[in-house]
PDB file of C-alpha atoms in Angstrom:
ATOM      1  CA  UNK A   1       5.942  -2.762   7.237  1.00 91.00           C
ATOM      2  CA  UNK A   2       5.875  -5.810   9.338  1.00 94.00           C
ATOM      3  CA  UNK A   3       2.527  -7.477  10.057  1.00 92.00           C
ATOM      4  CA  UNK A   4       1.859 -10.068  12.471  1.00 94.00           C
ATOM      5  CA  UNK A   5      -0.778 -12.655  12.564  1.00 88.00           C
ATOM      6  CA  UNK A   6      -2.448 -14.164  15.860  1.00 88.00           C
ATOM      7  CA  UNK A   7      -0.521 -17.514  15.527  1.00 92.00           C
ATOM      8  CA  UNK A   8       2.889 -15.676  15.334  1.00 94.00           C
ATOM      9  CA  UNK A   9       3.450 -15.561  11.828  1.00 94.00           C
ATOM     10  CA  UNK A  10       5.011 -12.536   9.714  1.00 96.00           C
ATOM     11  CA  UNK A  11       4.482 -10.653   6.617  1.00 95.00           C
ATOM     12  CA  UNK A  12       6.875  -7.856   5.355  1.00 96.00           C
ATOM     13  CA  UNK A  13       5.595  -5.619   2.928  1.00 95.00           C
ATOM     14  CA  UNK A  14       8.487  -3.755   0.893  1.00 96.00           C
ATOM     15  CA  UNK A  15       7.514  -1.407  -1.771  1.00 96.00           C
ATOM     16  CA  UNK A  16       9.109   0.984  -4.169  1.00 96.00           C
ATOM     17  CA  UNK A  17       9.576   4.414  -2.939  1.00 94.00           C
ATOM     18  CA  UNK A  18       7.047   6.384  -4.446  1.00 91.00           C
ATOM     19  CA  UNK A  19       4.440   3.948  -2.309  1.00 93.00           C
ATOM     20  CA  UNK A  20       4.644   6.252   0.587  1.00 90.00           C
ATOM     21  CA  UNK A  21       1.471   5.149   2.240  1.00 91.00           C
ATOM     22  CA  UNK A  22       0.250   1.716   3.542  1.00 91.00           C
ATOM     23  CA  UNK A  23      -3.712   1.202   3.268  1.00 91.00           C
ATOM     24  CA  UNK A  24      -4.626  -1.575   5.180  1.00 92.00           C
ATOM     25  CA  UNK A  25      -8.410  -2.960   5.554  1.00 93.00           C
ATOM     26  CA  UNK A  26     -10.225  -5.579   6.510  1.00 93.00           C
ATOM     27  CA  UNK A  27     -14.328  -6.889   6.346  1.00 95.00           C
ATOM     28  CA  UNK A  28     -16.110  -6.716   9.505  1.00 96.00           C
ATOM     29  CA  UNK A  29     -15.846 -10.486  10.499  1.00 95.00           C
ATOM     30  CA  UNK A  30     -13.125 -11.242   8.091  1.00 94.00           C
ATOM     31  CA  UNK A  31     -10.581 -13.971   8.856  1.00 89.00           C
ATOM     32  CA  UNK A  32      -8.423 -12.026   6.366  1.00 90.00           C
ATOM     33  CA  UNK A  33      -7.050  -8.288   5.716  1.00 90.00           C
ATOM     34  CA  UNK A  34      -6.228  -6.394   2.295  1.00 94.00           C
ATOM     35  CA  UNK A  35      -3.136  -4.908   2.187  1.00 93.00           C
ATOM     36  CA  UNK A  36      -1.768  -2.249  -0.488  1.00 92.00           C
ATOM     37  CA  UNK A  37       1.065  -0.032  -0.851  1.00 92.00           C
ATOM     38  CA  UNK A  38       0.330   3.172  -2.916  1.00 91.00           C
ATOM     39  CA  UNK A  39       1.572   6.234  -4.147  1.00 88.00           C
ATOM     40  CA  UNK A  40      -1.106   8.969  -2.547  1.00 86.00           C
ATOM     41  CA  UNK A  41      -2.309   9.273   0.527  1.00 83.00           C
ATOM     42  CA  UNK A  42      -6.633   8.586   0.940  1.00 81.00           C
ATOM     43  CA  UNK A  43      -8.550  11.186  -1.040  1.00 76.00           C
ATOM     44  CA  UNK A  44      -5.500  12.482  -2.944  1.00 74.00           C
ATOM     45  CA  UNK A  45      -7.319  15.472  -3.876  1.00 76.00           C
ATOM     46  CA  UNK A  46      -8.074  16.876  -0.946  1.00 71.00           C
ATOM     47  CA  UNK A  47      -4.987  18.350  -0.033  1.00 71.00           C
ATOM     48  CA  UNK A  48      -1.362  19.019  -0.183  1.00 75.00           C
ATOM     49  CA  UNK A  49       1.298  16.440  -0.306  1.00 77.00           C
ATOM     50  CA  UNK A  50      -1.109  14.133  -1.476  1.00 79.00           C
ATOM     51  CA  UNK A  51       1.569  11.774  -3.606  1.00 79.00           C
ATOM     52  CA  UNK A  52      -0.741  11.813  -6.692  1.00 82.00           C
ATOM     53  CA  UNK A  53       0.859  11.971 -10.109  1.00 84.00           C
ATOM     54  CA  UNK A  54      -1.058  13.115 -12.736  1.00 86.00           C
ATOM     55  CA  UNK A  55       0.285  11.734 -16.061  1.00 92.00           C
ATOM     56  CA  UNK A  56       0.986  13.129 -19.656  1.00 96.00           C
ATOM     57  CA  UNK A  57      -1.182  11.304 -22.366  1.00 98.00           C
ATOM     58  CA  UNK A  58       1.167   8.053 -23.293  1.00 97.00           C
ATOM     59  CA  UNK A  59       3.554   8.749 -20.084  1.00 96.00           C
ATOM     60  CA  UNK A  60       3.753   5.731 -17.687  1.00 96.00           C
ATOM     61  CA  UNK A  61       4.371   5.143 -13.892  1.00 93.00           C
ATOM     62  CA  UNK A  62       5.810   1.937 -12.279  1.00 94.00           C
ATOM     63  CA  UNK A  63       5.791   0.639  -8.957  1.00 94.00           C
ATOM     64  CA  UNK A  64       6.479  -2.556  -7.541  1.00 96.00           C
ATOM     65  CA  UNK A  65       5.865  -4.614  -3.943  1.00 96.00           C
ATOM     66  CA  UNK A  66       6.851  -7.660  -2.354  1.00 97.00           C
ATOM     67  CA  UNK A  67       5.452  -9.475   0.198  1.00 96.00           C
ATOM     68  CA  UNK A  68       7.739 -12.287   1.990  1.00 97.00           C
ATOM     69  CA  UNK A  69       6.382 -14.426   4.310  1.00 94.00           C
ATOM     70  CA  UNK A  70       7.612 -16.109   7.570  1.00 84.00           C
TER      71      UNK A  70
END
């Protein structure tokens, strides 16, 4: 994803592939947003397709994201 600020400036977001959904919030009034790549869609429980990955005791997940700025 590409996000661009009111002065022109970018942000890509890349993230691994098993971040399949973007959530993206900011504070009523906030100069500033919050932005995070994850691997399930909002309430993952509540449906199919979901992306959440339940783990075995001791198994492990990684993901990773980078933001470059321009």
């Amino acid at each position: 994803a590409t996000l661009t600020g009111p002065d022109g400036a970018t942000t890509t977001v890349t993230a691994s592939p098993e971040c399949r959904w973007l959530h993206v919030y900011s504070p009523p009034g906030a100069d500033f947003i919050c932005v995070e790549p994850v691997a399930n869609r909002p309430d993952p429980f509540g449906g199919e397709d979901s992306g959440i990955r339940i783990l075995a005791p001791g198994e492990t997940m990684s993901v990773w994201v980078k933001f470059a700025s321009a």
